[in-house]
Amino acid sequence: MKDSALRARYRRIVWFFARVTAGFVWWEVVVRRIGFGGLADRTRSRRNAQAAARFRVLAVALGGLMIKVGQFLSARLDVLPAEITDELAGLQDEVPPEDIAAIREVGLAELGLPLAEHYAWFDDEPLAAASLGQAHRARLRAEDAVDLGFDAVVVKVQRPHIHQVIEVDLAALRRVGGWLARYRPVATRVDVRALIEEFATTTLQEVDYLAEAGHAETFAANFADDPRIIVPRVVWERTTRRVLTLEDVSAIRIGDHDAITAAGIDRAEVAAVLADSYLQQIFVDGFFHADPHPGNLFVAPRPDGAPGEPDWRLTFIDFGMVGHVPDTLREGLTEALIAVGTRDGGRLVRSMQTLDVLLPSADLALIERASMQVFDRFGGMSMDQLRGIDHAEMMRFGLQFRDLMRDLPFQLPDNLLMLGRSIGLLSGMCTGLDPEFNIWETITPYAKELVAEEGGSTVERVLAEAGKIAMVALGLPGRADRVLTLAEHGELSIRTPLLDRRLRRLERAVQRANGLLVFAALLVAGALVTGSEPVLGRWLMGLSALPLLWAMVAGRGGPHGRS
């Protein structure tokens, strides 16, 4: 690819995000400072949706990493508003196919011989074309088929120059990330630079087909004893970093609900097996398929299956994007699963702390109360029942916990990013397969098993908690004595940071209102006298700029004056 084309691509990406950033600053900073915060609030959802729609057009036009970026952002429910994530959620990694001559050149460079020398047949028409590569059906030569036990394969070939495109796209994203990292509301919720590097690492793994082949074999080994799950076998002799040859396991796509039903397969059972497989991947294996969209999952009927074996199997393909669950993360997730399964709000909050999903400003007691309300009111409902909840009831819940809903003191650490996206995709597929899919019924038995497995350490935990309580109790007399002594000497002070912040905010609002009032008075007076006294009128209207500037900066003060 020519350098001029790469530079143009870089400028187009940076310019798009520069315009979005400028628009955000104008509406959320400038417009709000001059007293039109209400207008900014009323138009925010529409503006966000328009920006997301423009990005979607850009992503489809450019391909490369931009489609991956859109899919990546659609999972950031903790950082981005719903109107953006909803717009990007349907962004599919489907782009026009590469010219077959270019694909054959890549195959020749990687395998050392023309594709016709390696395969008995190679379909020039791609089975699927994605932003990083495309897949073609093929058949192995007779001698290879005898050795491996199958001849139908799918060959994935990377697009020419894709590594150059990735390098340019990442450079543009790092530039934009540097801008966002300087904006405090964004920086307090997410480490933008770390997020981009996480995305870069994941993407570079996707373009290493040797790694993908290894992931497929690891996944297959984890489910070797489960007859319900199958994974395509790798043809290592026809696999390199840029060419991957796999057994063709195509069947009914998991999103083709009518075909699944027509094959006599219970869709509710498919949803249950899919959810159960992810519980094993996350809580047992610590290794999960991180891109479970409908194109990567098949339901394969088995009309000639042996007695006692399932009459269909769930097939996973495309292991370019996988996630790992380290022990510390698994402990926190296990704690959260048990908390949800046992409806324990306090335990759920503790798991959130372990997972580092709470901001330092989070009100733990309020979150625990909200969790218990959710468990009491919505626990046990299916996804279809949850969608049918009366809007007024949701509004009452929102009003009851309006402080929590306004502040949303949550963040999604990098190590939970891919997992969160996978669970979001999984939830949508399970509900599509079975509108009555009940996540509680799936989680509760699993949580009870985990609780039972805790049995051996229960006594130790009780003793540890008792020890902590005893230490606190022993220290209470001393603390009480110190408090009473301070009170006796008149030195006891009570800090109310929340009240102080609200008073400072009110003071700044009054200052801005005064400035805007003087601004309006001078502007109107100037306009009224311009007809008879044009010099005085222009002078008054020019003078009105001073209180306007005062209103924009009023009350900003130093770092201690900010809320």
XYZ file of C-alpha atoms in Angstrom:
563
model
C 0.000 0.000 0.000
C 1.335 3.445 -0.956
C 2.582 5.778 1.760
C 0.265 8.525 0.529
C -2.781 6.268 1.018
C -1.648 5.372 4.547
C -1.112 9.050 5.428
C -4.564 9.925 4.081
C -6.064 7.133 6.169
C -4.302 8.407 9.308
C -5.532 11.976 8.718
C -9.100 10.835 8.107
C -9.251 8.894 11.402
C -7.625 11.665 13.463
C -9.807 14.353 11.850
C -12.990 12.410 12.627
C -12.144 12.060 16.318
C -10.910 15.672 16.460
C -14.324 16.880 15.274
C -16.123 14.650 17.785
C -13.877 15.886 20.604
C -14.343 19.540 19.593
C -18.111 19.090 19.511
C -18.058 17.490 22.935
C -15.993 20.354 24.420
C -18.287 22.947 22.855
C -21.509 21.431 24.210
C -20.344 20.056 27.564
C -17.962 22.864 28.546
C -18.575 26.120 26.636
C -22.362 25.916 26.247
C -22.746 24.785 29.845
C -20.515 27.628 31.095
C -22.659 30.315 29.464
C -25.764 28.994 31.179
C -27.343 26.708 28.582
C -26.723 23.401 30.373
C -30.372 22.458 29.932
C -30.058 22.663 26.160
C -26.889 20.541 26.277
C -28.699 17.930 28.381
C -31.773 17.820 26.117
C -29.757 17.335 22.931
C -27.068 14.990 24.299
C -28.716 11.689 23.331
C -29.394 12.854 19.774
C -25.848 14.188 19.365
C -24.308 10.979 20.717
C -26.389 8.828 18.374
C -25.411 11.001 15.387
C -21.702 10.755 16.264
C -21.967 6.965 16.589
C -23.773 6.728 13.242
C -21.036 8.812 11.562
C -18.372 6.548 13.069
C -20.214 3.505 11.787
C -20.095 4.917 8.240
C -16.377 5.650 8.655
C -15.675 2.139 9.974
C -17.445 0.419 7.080
C -15.663 2.666 4.558
C -12.165 2.188 5.988
C -12.312 -1.397 7.230
C -9.046 -2.366 8.904
C -9.179 -1.834 12.639
C -12.043 0.644 12.561
C -14.708 -2.072 12.537
C -12.902 -3.770 15.431
C -12.840 -0.414 17.245
C -16.604 -0.081 16.827
C -17.208 -3.578 18.170
C -14.779 -2.850 21.009
C -16.560 0.401 21.938
C -19.987 -1.268 21.812
C -18.928 -3.327 24.835
C -17.973 -0.285 26.928
C -21.319 0.039 28.715
C -19.459 1.395 31.765
C -17.951 4.348 29.878
C -20.208 5.140 26.908
C -23.921 6.049 26.924
C -26.473 3.554 25.657
C -27.264 5.487 22.479
C -23.653 5.022 21.325
C -23.258 1.361 22.317
C -26.662 0.505 20.809
C -25.734 2.129 17.479
C -22.414 0.272 17.326
C -23.688 -3.078 18.647
C -24.829 -4.263 15.221
C -21.573 -3.370 13.462
C -20.548 -6.544 11.657
C -17.014 -7.335 10.552
C -18.020 -7.738 6.914
C -16.244 -5.826 4.154
C -15.829 -6.278 0.374
C -13.569 -9.245 -0.453
C -9.953 -8.887 -1.548
C -9.078 -9.690 -5.143
C -8.397 -13.422 -5.479
C -5.059 -12.766 -7.214
C -3.811 -10.905 -4.133
C -4.996 -13.774 -1.903
C -3.134 -16.299 -4.045
C 0.029 -14.168 -3.756
C -0.191 -14.287 0.046
C -0.709 -18.060 -0.103
C 2.310 -18.496 -2.341
C 4.513 -16.336 -0.117
C 3.467 -18.198 3.047
C 3.253 -21.822 1.869
C 6.063 -21.734 -0.684
C 3.984 -23.172 -3.519
C 0.818 -22.064 -5.332
C -2.450 -22.901 -3.568
C -3.269 -25.373 -6.344
C -0.243 -27.434 -5.271
C -1.440 -27.672 -1.665
C -5.172 -28.275 -2.151
C -7.090 -30.511 -4.529
C -9.619 -27.686 -4.928
C -9.692 -24.057 -3.731
C -12.839 -21.934 -4.084
C -12.051 -18.489 -5.518
C -15.304 -17.146 -4.069
C -14.747 -16.303 -0.366
C -16.941 -17.929 2.254
C -16.586 -14.777 4.385
C -14.618 -11.530 4.068
C -13.610 -9.669 7.228
C -11.469 -6.609 7.873
C -8.280 -8.542 8.656
C -8.628 -11.527 6.312
C -11.026 -13.772 4.453
C -11.978 -17.453 4.375
C -12.271 -19.821 1.409
C -13.561 -23.383 1.194
C -11.107 -25.992 -0.115
C -10.444 -29.734 -0.255
C -7.259 -31.450 0.836
C -5.256 -33.629 -1.517
C -6.151 -37.341 -1.289
C -2.998 -38.400 0.601
C -3.518 -35.659 3.241
C -7.188 -36.530 3.605
C -6.341 -40.199 4.307
C -3.863 -39.230 7.030
C -6.178 -36.729 8.746
C -9.532 -38.459 8.273
C -11.277 -35.530 6.546
C -10.893 -33.602 3.301
C -13.245 -30.577 3.551
C -11.396 -27.574 4.982
C -11.688 -23.807 5.366
C -8.582 -21.734 4.559
C -8.187 -18.317 6.211
C -5.827 -15.920 4.424
C -4.837 -12.488 5.697
C -5.354 -9.422 3.551
C -2.228 -8.014 1.864
C -0.640 -5.059 3.711
C -2.898 -5.595 6.744
C 0.021 -5.117 9.140
C 0.731 -1.670 7.668
C -2.930 -0.721 8.031
C -2.961 -1.918 11.659
C 0.157 0.124 12.433
C -1.377 3.307 10.990
C -4.741 2.777 12.719
C -3.099 2.164 16.094
C -0.955 5.292 15.681
C -4.112 7.335 15.051
C -5.896 5.780 18.045
C -2.925 6.484 20.318
C -3.001 10.113 19.222
C -6.703 10.379 20.029
C -6.201 8.497 23.315
C -3.654 11.091 24.374
C -6.317 13.788 23.961
C -8.949 11.903 25.932
C -6.541 11.050 28.745
C -6.284 14.790 29.517
C -10.043 15.111 30.122
C -10.721 14.461 33.792
C -14.257 12.938 33.593
C -12.888 10.328 31.149
C -9.568 9.803 32.953
C -11.291 9.126 36.298
C -13.345 6.306 34.786
C -10.899 4.587 32.502
C -7.196 4.512 31.698
C -7.541 5.388 27.999
C -3.928 4.651 27.093
C -4.030 1.237 28.804
C -7.332 0.513 27.043
C -5.804 1.230 23.637
C -2.779 -0.930 24.397
C -5.091 -3.761 25.475
C -6.939 -3.386 22.178
C -3.623 -3.343 20.294
C -2.472 -6.549 22.005
C -5.746 -8.310 21.198
C -5.621 -7.198 17.573
C -2.033 -8.311 17.029
C -2.961 -11.715 18.460
C -5.773 -11.939 15.896
C -3.331 -11.613 12.996
C -1.116 -14.423 14.279
C -2.766 -17.539 12.851
C -0.303 -19.874 14.576
C -1.551 -18.523 17.909
C -5.154 -18.947 16.775
C -4.483 -22.588 15.859
C -3.013 -23.161 19.317
C -6.077 -21.567 20.943
C -8.374 -23.911 18.997
C -6.474 -26.953 20.251
C -6.499 -25.686 23.851
C -10.258 -25.130 23.685
C -10.800 -28.581 22.171
C -8.746 -30.193 24.949
C -10.800 -28.397 27.617
C -14.023 -29.860 26.180
C -12.622 -33.235 25.122
C -14.929 -35.045 27.590
C -18.067 -33.107 26.619
C -19.810 -34.737 23.612
C -22.008 -31.642 23.167
C -19.110 -29.376 22.083
C -16.905 -29.698 18.991
C -14.029 -27.611 17.595
C -12.510 -27.789 14.074
C -9.199 -29.681 13.833
C -6.092 -27.837 12.625
C -4.137 -28.851 9.518
C -0.726 -27.807 10.798
C 1.094 -28.665 7.557
C -0.959 -25.965 5.788
C -0.821 -23.336 8.540
C 1.498 -20.327 8.991
C 1.202 -16.936 10.678
C -0.830 -15.623 7.719
C -2.565 -18.772 6.416
C -4.708 -21.062 8.583
C -6.261 -24.355 7.423
C -9.026 -25.887 9.548
C -11.511 -28.713 9.248
C -14.764 -27.474 7.707
C -17.409 -27.893 10.412
C -20.070 -25.637 8.870
C -23.610 -26.363 10.019
C -26.700 -24.368 11.032
C -25.749 -20.908 12.255
C -26.851 -20.371 15.815
C -28.742 -17.234 14.734
C -30.867 -19.170 12.204
C -33.638 -20.014 14.654
C -36.073 -21.336 12.043
C -33.516 -23.824 10.685
C -32.689 -25.064 14.207
C -36.380 -25.645 14.899
C -36.888 -27.317 11.490
C -34.056 -29.739 12.335
C -36.041 -30.871 15.389
C -33.602 -29.318 17.874
C -34.880 -27.691 21.079
C -33.662 -24.091 20.986
C -34.054 -23.720 24.744
C -31.665 -26.638 25.172
C -29.160 -24.985 22.823
C -29.310 -21.796 24.930
C -28.753 -23.801 28.119
C -25.751 -25.675 26.664
C -24.231 -22.428 25.373
C -24.582 -20.726 28.769
C -23.262 -23.802 30.581
C -20.227 -23.953 28.299
C -19.315 -20.379 29.228
C -19.638 -21.094 32.935
C -17.045 -23.837 32.433
C -14.815 -21.606 30.289
C -14.798 -18.795 32.844
C -14.924 -20.533 36.220
C -13.187 -23.845 35.506
C -10.846 -23.424 32.541
C -9.981 -19.755 32.921
C -9.823 -19.596 29.109
C -12.768 -18.439 27.000
C -13.818 -17.733 23.416
C -14.004 -13.913 23.379
C -15.914 -13.399 20.125
C -19.112 -15.472 20.374
C -21.131 -13.674 17.709
C -23.647 -15.695 15.627
C -21.177 -16.199 12.760
C -18.775 -18.075 15.021
C -21.210 -20.632 16.448
C -23.008 -23.488 14.686
C -25.566 -26.093 15.717
C -24.714 -29.406 14.033
C -27.467 -32.094 13.865
C -26.330 -35.718 14.408
C -29.046 -37.962 12.915
C -26.699 -40.974 13.056
C -25.447 -40.376 16.610
C -24.867 -43.372 18.868
C -27.509 -44.241 21.496
C -27.108 -42.125 24.627
C -25.207 -39.392 22.796
C -26.736 -35.988 22.014
C -28.493 -35.691 18.647
C -26.845 -32.326 17.986
C -23.615 -30.567 18.919
C -22.562 -26.972 19.500
C -19.629 -25.926 17.302
C -17.205 -23.081 18.095
C -15.014 -21.585 15.359
C -12.621 -18.595 15.017
C -10.318 -18.498 18.036
C -8.452 -15.369 17.016
C -9.894 -13.524 20.009
C -9.677 -15.416 23.300
C -9.522 -14.292 26.902
C -7.729 -15.564 29.969
C -9.095 -15.427 33.514
C -6.233 -15.238 36.036
C -6.748 -16.747 39.482
C -7.355 -13.399 41.202
C -10.007 -12.426 38.655
C -11.603 -15.859 38.868
C -11.882 -15.537 42.652
C -13.720 -12.227 42.289
C -16.007 -13.598 39.570
C -16.729 -16.700 41.651
C -17.623 -14.489 44.605
C -19.950 -12.445 42.370
C -21.586 -15.572 40.945
C -22.232 -16.960 44.428
C -23.608 -13.567 45.521
C -26.069 -13.475 42.614
C -27.020 -17.127 43.033
C -27.643 -16.709 46.782
C -29.131 -13.170 46.499
C -26.486 -11.753 48.865
C -26.102 -7.982 48.330
C -23.226 -7.589 50.784
C -21.249 -10.362 49.132
C -21.906 -8.820 45.720
C -20.438 -5.502 46.862
C -17.370 -7.283 48.264
C -16.916 -9.073 44.939
C -17.118 -5.732 43.139
C -14.323 -4.455 45.366
C -12.225 -7.549 44.612
C -12.812 -7.064 40.881
C -11.956 -3.342 41.158
C -15.131 -2.281 39.356
C -16.058 0.427 41.896
C -14.736 3.950 41.749
C -13.233 5.317 45.011
C -16.279 7.595 45.387
C -18.741 4.666 45.449
C -21.244 4.558 48.333
C -20.967 0.880 49.326
C -24.003 0.882 51.599
C -26.176 2.423 48.868
C -24.984 -0.114 46.301
C -25.722 -2.969 48.702
C -29.263 -1.669 49.313
C -29.842 -1.272 45.567
C -28.536 -4.813 44.961
C -30.920 -6.272 47.541
C -33.821 -4.361 45.977
C -32.892 -5.792 42.560
C -32.686 -9.318 43.989
C -36.000 -8.963 45.839
C -37.917 -7.449 42.933
C -36.327 -8.894 39.796
C -34.598 -12.073 40.982
C -35.790 -15.205 39.216
C -37.261 -13.383 36.207
C -36.576 -14.495 32.662
C -35.168 -12.051 30.122
C -38.603 -11.800 28.497
C -40.218 -10.950 31.842
C -37.536 -8.341 32.551
C -38.266 -6.656 29.220
C -41.964 -6.539 30.145
C -41.491 -4.671 33.442
C -43.694 -1.597 33.678
C -41.822 1.615 32.843
C -43.317 3.357 35.891
C -41.842 0.690 38.169
C -38.393 1.205 36.666
C -38.814 4.952 37.185
C -39.678 4.380 40.854
C -36.542 2.281 41.265
C -34.496 4.983 39.535
C -35.919 7.689 41.792
C -35.315 5.612 44.924
C -31.635 5.285 44.010
C -31.314 8.496 41.991
C -27.925 9.376 43.531
C -26.519 6.016 42.452
C -28.090 6.256 38.991
C -26.737 9.779 38.516
C -23.178 9.128 39.673
C -22.806 5.538 38.297
C -19.619 4.911 40.318
C -18.545 1.908 38.232
C -15.618 1.188 35.947
C -14.613 -1.816 33.858
C -10.959 -2.818 34.374
C -8.989 -3.916 31.329
C -8.970 -7.568 32.387
C -12.781 -7.598 32.374
C -13.201 -5.892 29.028
C -13.292 -8.909 26.705
C -15.211 -10.924 29.270
C -17.861 -8.202 29.510
C -18.211 -8.063 25.740
C -18.472 -11.859 25.511
C -21.158 -12.029 28.177
C -23.109 -9.275 26.412
C -23.052 -11.194 23.113
C -23.851 -14.443 24.917
C -26.875 -12.939 26.665
C -28.302 -11.693 23.360
C -27.885 -15.083 21.674
C -29.418 -17.034 24.562
C -32.440 -14.726 24.670
C -32.820 -14.966 20.882
C -32.805 -18.756 21.051
C -35.189 -18.869 23.985
C -37.210 -15.746 24.937
C -37.935 -17.439 28.269
C -34.227 -18.011 28.959
C -33.732 -17.492 32.676
C -30.194 -16.623 33.664
C -31.085 -17.159 37.330
C -31.941 -20.801 36.695
C -28.550 -21.248 35.003
C -26.524 -19.445 37.665
C -28.225 -20.687 40.842
C -27.292 -24.421 40.605
C -23.754 -23.499 39.599
C -23.497 -21.063 42.508
C -24.718 -23.723 44.939
C -22.024 -26.100 43.675
C -19.401 -23.414 44.263
C -20.763 -22.792 47.764
C -20.583 -26.536 48.482
C -16.978 -26.592 47.279
C -16.233 -23.853 49.808
C -17.208 -26.196 52.617
C -13.664 -27.214 53.527
C -12.665 -23.632 54.246
C -15.873 -22.480 55.927
C -14.595 -22.979 59.502
C -11.392 -21.123 58.707
C -13.378 -18.217 57.238
C -15.682 -18.022 60.249
C -12.694 -17.992 62.593
C -10.996 -15.306 60.523
C -14.106 -13.115 60.565
C -14.504 -13.693 64.305
C -10.907 -12.604 64.802
C -11.508 -9.374 62.880
C -14.633 -8.615 64.930
C -12.760 -9.305 68.163
C -9.945 -6.906 67.189
C -12.484 -4.162 66.395
C -14.307 -4.790 69.699
C -11.073 -4.604 71.705
C -10.224 -1.271 70.111
C -13.625 0.349 70.736
C -12.991 1.523 74.369
C -9.826 3.346 73.360
C -11.508 5.020 70.378
C -14.493 6.077 72.499
C -12.168 7.579 75.120
C -10.343 9.649 72.470
C -13.631 10.955 71.031
C -14.948 11.956 74.484
C -11.677 13.709 75.343
C -11.794 15.781 72.140
C -15.428 16.691 72.821
C -14.606 17.721 76.407
C -11.841 20.078 75.187
C -14.043 21.519 72.446
C -11.770 20.094 69.727
C -14.189 17.636 68.140
C -14.974 18.529 64.531
C -17.207 16.736 62.051
C -16.311 16.852 58.380
C -19.151 16.850 55.851
C -17.402 16.809 52.470
C -20.594 16.151 50.512
C -22.376 19.156 52.087
C -19.295 21.354 51.569
C -19.130 20.389 47.893
C -22.818 21.176 47.402
C -22.441 24.582 49.082
C -19.463 25.433 46.869
C -21.442 24.353 43.829
C -24.373 26.570 44.872
C -22.030 29.516 45.428
C -20.578 29.146 41.949
C -24.079 28.891 40.456
C -25.094 32.173 42.121
C -21.941 33.866 40.824
C -22.628 32.680 37.293
C -26.259 33.791 37.529
C -25.214 37.288 38.645
C -22.752 37.549 35.775
C -25.353 36.427 33.223
C -27.910 38.892 34.667
C -25.539 41.858 34.256
C -24.593 40.598 30.773
C -28.244 40.473 29.724
C -28.984 43.892 31.217
C -26.101 45.613 29.397
C -26.865 43.830 26.125
C -30.572 44.761 26.206
C -29.822 48.346 27.274
C -27.333 48.723 24.434
C -29.822 47.378 21.923
C -32.541 49.782 23.150
C -30.450 52.974 22.940
C -28.598 52.135 19.714
C -31.255 53.867 17.622
C -30.963 57.252 19.397
C -27.434 56.990 20.796
C -25.462 54.617 18.548
C -22.104 55.278 20.200
C -23.445 54.620 23.692
C -25.394 51.576 22.458
C -22.338 49.939 20.895
C -20.299 50.799 24.002
C -22.849 49.126 26.311
C -23.100 45.988 24.119
C -19.293 45.724 23.965
C -19.093 46.164 27.736
C -21.524 43.246 28.177
C -18.714 40.860 27.167
C -16.996 41.386 30.533
C -19.767 39.925 32.760
C -20.247 37.160 30.164
C -16.606 36.150 30.558
C -17.035 36.359 34.334
C -20.038 33.994 34.147
C -18.016 31.480 32.120
C -15.155 31.299 34.623
C -16.976 32.178 37.852
C -16.148 30.067 40.814
C -13.590 27.850 39.121
C -10.956 28.788 41.733
C -8.160 26.415 42.719
C -8.174 22.651 43.072
C -9.856 22.825 46.468
C -12.749 24.769 45.076
C -13.767 22.116 42.566
C -16.292 19.424 43.158
